[in-house]
Amino acid sequence: MKLEALREQVLEANLEVVRRGLVLYTFGNASGIARDEGLVAIKPSGVPYEKMRPADLVITDLEGRIVEGSLRPSSDLATHLALYRAFPGIGGVVHTHSEFATSWAQARREIPCFGTTHADYFHGPVPVTEPMPPHEIESDYELNTGHAIIRRFGALDPLRIPAVLVAGHAPFCWGKTPLDAAHNAVILEEVAKLAFRTVTLSAGTQELERVLHDKHFLRKHGPAAYYGQG
Amino acid sequence: MKLEALREQVLEANLEVVRRGLVLYTFGNASGIARDEGLVAIKPSGVPYEKMRPADLVITDLEGRIVEGSLRPSSDLATHLALYRAFPGIGGVVHTHSEFATSWAQARREIPCFGTTHADYFHGPVPVTEPMPPHEIESDYELNTGHAIIRRFGALDPLRIPAVLVAGHAPFCWGKTPLDAAHNAVILEEVAKLAFRTVTLSAGTQELERVLHDKHFLRKHGPAAYYGQG
Amino acid sequence: MKLEALREQVLEANLEVVRRGLVLYTFGNASGIARDEGLVAIKPSGVPYEKMRPADLVITDLEGRIVEGSLRPSSDLATHLALYRAFPGIGGVVHTHSEFATSWAQARREIPCFGTTHADYFHGPVPVTEPMPPHEIESDYELNTGHAIIRRFGALDPLRIPAVLVAGHAPFCWGKTPLDAAHNAVILEEVAKLAFRTVTLSAGTQELERVLHDKHFLRKHGPAAYYGQG
Amino acid sequence: MKLEALREQVLEANLEVVRRGLVLYTFGNASGIARDEGLVAIKPSGVPYEKMRPADLVITDLEGRIVEGSLRPSSDLATHLALYRAFPGIGGVVHTHSEFATSWAQARREIPCFGTTHADYFHGPVPVTEPMPPHEIESDYELNTGHAIIRRFGALDPLRIPAVLVAGHAPFCWGKTPLDAAHNAVILEEVAKLAFRTVTLSAGTQELERVLHDKHFLRKHGPAAYYGQG
C-alpha cells in the first residue's frame, strides 16, 4: 500500500518534469524512497514517458538489489542511492538535462544567487562538483558521481540547497518528497535561466545582499515562514 | 456589486499574466482598487491559478486590514498598498518574476529606451530602485519595498512610466485598471526582451532620439493620440 | 469581386504573422493592393485579430482617402502607401515588431548574410534606414518613414531584398502579394534569429561568399530556379 | 512491400523533425535507403508537410534516376545520394536548418563536446566542412556539398559522429535508419543549444575529459552498452 503511493508519486514526479519542458525523449529520471521500508522506486531505463505506468517503476533496496519489477532500472540508479544514503532528510531525487542548468554545469560554474527568485528556494549558490579522477569514471561511475556530489556538499545542508550541478554533466535535485524534488528541478531551471541572462547583461553583477537572501529564504521556509496558506 | 466587478477584473488580470507566460507555478500577484470604497482586492498567497475563483480574492482596506476573505493575502500586499497610497491615479498593480524583466532587475540596470515599442508605452527608461538598507529588509520588508519604489519615482509620473524594476528582485507594474496593469506587465517583458537582445548585438546602442520617443508615446497617449479606434 | 479577394488575402496575411508568433496584442499590420483599381486594403487600427473580419479592413486609394470601411485604418497607412507608390512591383506590405528583427533594428545594424537560409530569400544584407531628422518626425511621420525606406533603397531592387529595418523601430517587409509579404516577414525573423546567434558565437563571422549567395538565391528565384514543384 | 515500409519510415522521419520544431515552412528533408534494392525514398521539393502522403515520396536509384513518383525530388537529393554511396553503414539522411545547429554552421565553428549529453551521441566534436571552391558551387553544387562532407570526414567513423555542419549552410545528420537520422537531428539541435549557452557563459570552457566522453558514449553504444532495456 505505502509502496503503491510511492510508485504513483514517483511516476507523477517523472511526468511533471516532462510537462515543464525539462526533458527531451527519455532523458532524465526521478525516484523516491520509503524510508521505513528502505525501498526505492525509480524510473526504468529508456522507456518512453507516455507509456509509463506505476507498475513499470523498478523497486530496489538501498544497495540496488531489485525487489520488484521486470525492467532494467535507470542507469543512474547508483547515484540516486548514494544520495539517499548520505542525505537522510531527503525523500526524492530528480535528474534532468534541463537546458539552462545543464549549460551552467557544462561551463563548470556554480550559479550565484543574483535575485530573490533564487533566494526563495536555495539558501546559497547552487554548487558545482569537482571533476572526477579517471579511475572514478572508469569503474562504478554512477556511484562515484554520487560520491562527488556528497564530497562537494561537505557541511552544506542538502535541504537548504536542494540541487547540485555535476561538472560537465547536468543537475541533480532532491527534496522531501519526489514531487518536491521535481518542483526544485523546475525552479532550478528557471533560476539558471535568469542567472544566464543576468551575467549576459552584466558580467560583474554582484550577488544578492546576504540580508535580502536570508529574508526571502526564511519567509518561505522554517518556523517564521509567512508565504502561502501554511 | 462594484466589489464584484473588481474581484472579476482582478482575477482576470491574474489569469492574463499566466496566459502570457509571465508566471511559473504560483509566482506573481495582481490587485485592484475601488477608490471610492477604499477597498483593495488581491490574489491569495500560494493558491494555484487554475483553481482560483473570484471569491478566493482577499479584500482589504488601504491599511491592509482584511475586510472579506478567509485566505491569507499575497505576501506582497504591503507593497501594493504603498503604491495605491502614493500614486492616486492608479487602479491596479501587477507583480511578476517574468524572465527578461527580472534579469534586468537582477543585473540592477534600468531598461533604456532603444526603440519605438518601448516608447509606445513608457515615456522614459524603466527605472531600477536603489538597494534597500538592511534595517528596511529586516522589518516591514514588503512595505519598505513599496517605499523604495516611491523614493525612486520622486517627480516621475507613474502613469507615464507604469513599471519599475526592484533591484535584485523583479518588476512591479501598474495601470489605470487591473487589466491595464497586466497589459503593461506583458509589454514590459517584451520590451525587456528586445532591449536584452539589442545590447547583446551592440553594447553601445544609443537611446532612441527624444523627438522620436515623444512622437510614439504621444500618438498613443493623451489628447493628440491617433492610434486605435479612439 | 476582385476587392473581395484582396480583403480575404489581406486578412489572411494579418493572421499568418499572428499564427507564426510575430505579433503581440494588436501590434503589426498587413495590407495589399489591387493595382488596376489603385485601391489598398489595410488592417484597422487597434482591433483584436481574433475578431477581425474581411469587412473590417479599410479600403483607401493611393493617396489615403477612405473608399470603404467605417473603422480608422492602421496608423502606419501612410508608410504602406509610400511603398506602393515607389515600388511598383510589390503587391503587399507587412509591418511587425517581431523579436529578433526588431532587436537588429534597435541596434541599428543591417543583417549581414551569414548563411544560405538568408541567401535563399534576400539577395544581399537586409538594410537599415538612416535616422530621420527631427522635422520629418514631427510632421507627417508615417509618410516620412516611407520616404526614409525609399531613400535607403536607392538603386536596390525591392523584389530581391523584400525587407528593411527602420532604425530604432522595426521591420517592414513586402512581396508580390500580401501572403508573400507575410511569408517574407516570417523568414526575416528566422534569418534575424540565426544571425543574432551567429554573431554571439563569433563576432567576426565573415559574410557568405558571393558565389554561394548567388547560387542559393538563383536556385529559388528567376528563370533558372529549380526549387519546388515549379 | 519493403519499399512501402521505407516510404512510411521516411515520411515519419520528415514529420518527426517538424513535430520537434526543427523545420520552418517546407525547409528540410529526410530520406532513407533500401540497400538491397539500391533504392532511395526522399521528400518531394517544396510540398507542405501537412499534405504529404507516402505516395508523394520520390523513389530514385543511387545515381538519382527517378524510379517512381510524379513530383520533383528535394533539390538536395544529390547530397543525400553522395552520402549513401560513401557511407555504406547508414540507412537514413536528414537535413534541416534547425536554429542552433545552423548558427554554429554559419559561424563556421565545430561544436566541441562540453558535456555528457553530447558524449552520449557523438564520439567527438561535430565537424564543420571546409568552404567549397567557386567551381564546386557553380556546377553540381548539391553533389559537391556531399563531397565536401565526405572529404571532411576522412577517417572519421560516420556512425560514431552521425552529423556534420556544412559551413555557411546548415547541418546534415544520418543514422542506421531514417528515424534514427531524425533522432540524431533532434539531439544535434539540443547539443548545439547547450554548447551555445556554455560558450556564452564561459568563452574558454574546456572540452569534456576524454575518459568521461568515452564512458558516456560507450555506456549507450556498442557491446558494453548498459543504457535502455536492450
PDB file of C-alpha atoms in Angstrom, chain A residues 83 87 100-113 118 121-131 145 148-174 188 191-192 207 213:
ATOM      1  CA  LEU A  83      22.293  10.436  -2.211  1.00  0.00           C
ATOM      2  CA  PHE A  87      21.258  12.693   2.962  1.00  0.00           C
ATOM      3  CA  PHE A 100      19.998  26.262 -18.736  1.00  0.00           C
ATOM      4  CA  ALA A 101      21.073  24.303 -15.668  1.00  0.00           C
ATOM      5  CA  THR A 102      22.993  21.922 -17.931  1.00  0.00           C
ATOM      6  CA  SER A 103      24.705  24.860 -19.649  1.00  0.00           C
ATOM      7  CA  TRP A 104      25.972  26.083 -16.260  1.00  0.00           C
ATOM      8  CA  ALA A 105      27.103  22.526 -15.452  1.00  0.00           C
ATOM      9  CA  GLN A 106      28.944  22.334 -18.782  1.00  0.00           C
ATOM     10  CA  ALA A 107      30.598  25.709 -18.132  1.00  0.00           C
ATOM     11  CA  ARG A 108      31.531  24.296 -14.687  1.00  0.00           C
ATOM     12  CA  ARG A 109      30.320  27.442 -12.941  1.00  0.00           C
ATOM     13  CA  GLU A 110      28.243  27.479  -9.774  1.00  0.00           C
ATOM     14  CA  ILE A 111      25.055  29.537 -10.079  1.00  0.00           C
ATOM     15  CA  PRO A 112      25.443  32.635  -7.914  1.00  0.00           C
ATOM     16  CA  CYS A 113      22.385  33.998  -6.164  1.00  0.00           C
ATOM     17  CA  HIS A 118      16.877  32.086  -6.283  1.00  0.00           C
ATOM     18  CA  TYR A 121      14.448  28.297  -2.840  1.00  0.00           C
ATOM     19  CA  PHE A 122      18.215  27.952  -2.417  1.00  0.00           C
ATOM     20  CA  HIS A 123      19.979  29.272   0.645  1.00  0.00           C
ATOM     21  CA  GLY A 124      23.280  29.909  -1.177  1.00  0.00           C
ATOM     22  CA  PRO A 125      24.799  29.434  -4.641  1.00  0.00           C
ATOM     23  CA  VAL A 126      23.999  26.183  -6.450  1.00  0.00           C
ATOM     24  CA  PRO A 127      27.334  24.360  -6.213  1.00  0.00           C
ATOM     25  CA  VAL A 128      29.186  22.518  -8.952  1.00  0.00           C
ATOM     26  CA  THR A 129      31.141  19.319  -8.303  1.00  0.00           C
ATOM     27  CA  GLU A 130      34.887  18.920  -8.750  1.00  0.00           C
ATOM     28  CA  PRO A 131      35.983  16.953 -11.850  1.00  0.00           C
ATOM     29  CA  THR A 145      29.049  10.567  -9.346  1.00  0.00           C
ATOM     30  CA  ALA A 148      31.433  13.579  -5.985  1.00  0.00           C
ATOM     31  CA  ILE A 149      28.168  15.294  -5.055  1.00  0.00           C
ATOM     32  CA  ILE A 150      28.436  14.263  -1.404  1.00  0.00           C
ATOM     33  CA  ARG A 151      32.084  15.412  -1.179  1.00  0.00           C
ATOM     34  CA  ARG A 152      31.099  18.767  -2.677  1.00  0.00           C
ATOM     35  CA  PHE A 153      28.327  19.243  -0.138  1.00  0.00           C
ATOM     36  CA  GLY A 154      30.544  18.632   2.882  1.00  0.00           C
ATOM     37  CA  ALA A 155      28.929  20.697   5.624  1.00  0.00           C
ATOM     38  CA  LEU A 156      26.231  22.238   3.411  1.00  0.00           C
ATOM     39  CA  ASP A 157      22.654  21.376   4.356  1.00  0.00           C
ATOM     40  CA  PRO A 158      21.110  19.492   1.402  1.00  0.00           C
ATOM     41  CA  LEU A 159      17.612  20.576   2.378  1.00  0.00           C
ATOM     42  CA  ARG A 160      18.591  24.233   2.218  1.00  0.00           C
ATOM     43  CA  ILE A 161      20.390  23.815  -1.107  1.00  0.00           C
ATOM     44  CA  PRO A 162      18.396  21.060  -2.791  1.00  0.00           C
ATOM     45  CA  ALA A 163      20.356  20.915  -6.076  1.00  0.00           C
ATOM     46  CA  VAL A 164      23.832  20.459  -7.467  1.00  0.00           C
ATOM     47  CA  LEU A 165      25.469  20.753 -10.880  1.00  0.00           C
ATOM     48  CA  VAL A 166      27.639  17.788 -11.832  1.00  0.00           C
ATOM     49  CA  ALA A 167      30.568  19.298 -13.776  1.00  0.00           C
ATOM     50  CA  GLY A 168      30.375  18.546 -17.492  1.00  0.00           C
ATOM     51  CA  HIS A 169      27.121  16.696 -16.994  1.00  0.00           C
ATOM     52  CA  ALA A 170      23.863  18.154 -15.656  1.00  0.00           C
ATOM     53  CA  PRO A 171      21.911  18.883 -12.445  1.00  0.00           C
ATOM     54  CA  PHE A 172      20.689  16.537  -9.730  1.00  0.00           C
ATOM     55  CA  CYS A 173      17.920  17.887  -7.479  1.00  0.00           C
ATOM     56  CA  TRP A 174      16.189  16.492  -4.443  1.00  0.00           C
ATOM     57  CA  LEU A 188      16.450  25.398 -10.683  1.00  0.00           C
ATOM     58  CA  VAL A 191      16.892  30.307 -11.726  1.00  0.00           C
ATOM     59  CA  ALA A 192      19.607  29.094 -14.124  1.00  0.00           C
ATOM     60  CA  GLU A 207      25.463  38.561  -5.587  1.00  0.00           C
ATOM     61  CA  HIS A 213      18.865  36.424   0.681  1.00  0.00           C
TER      62      HIS A 213
END
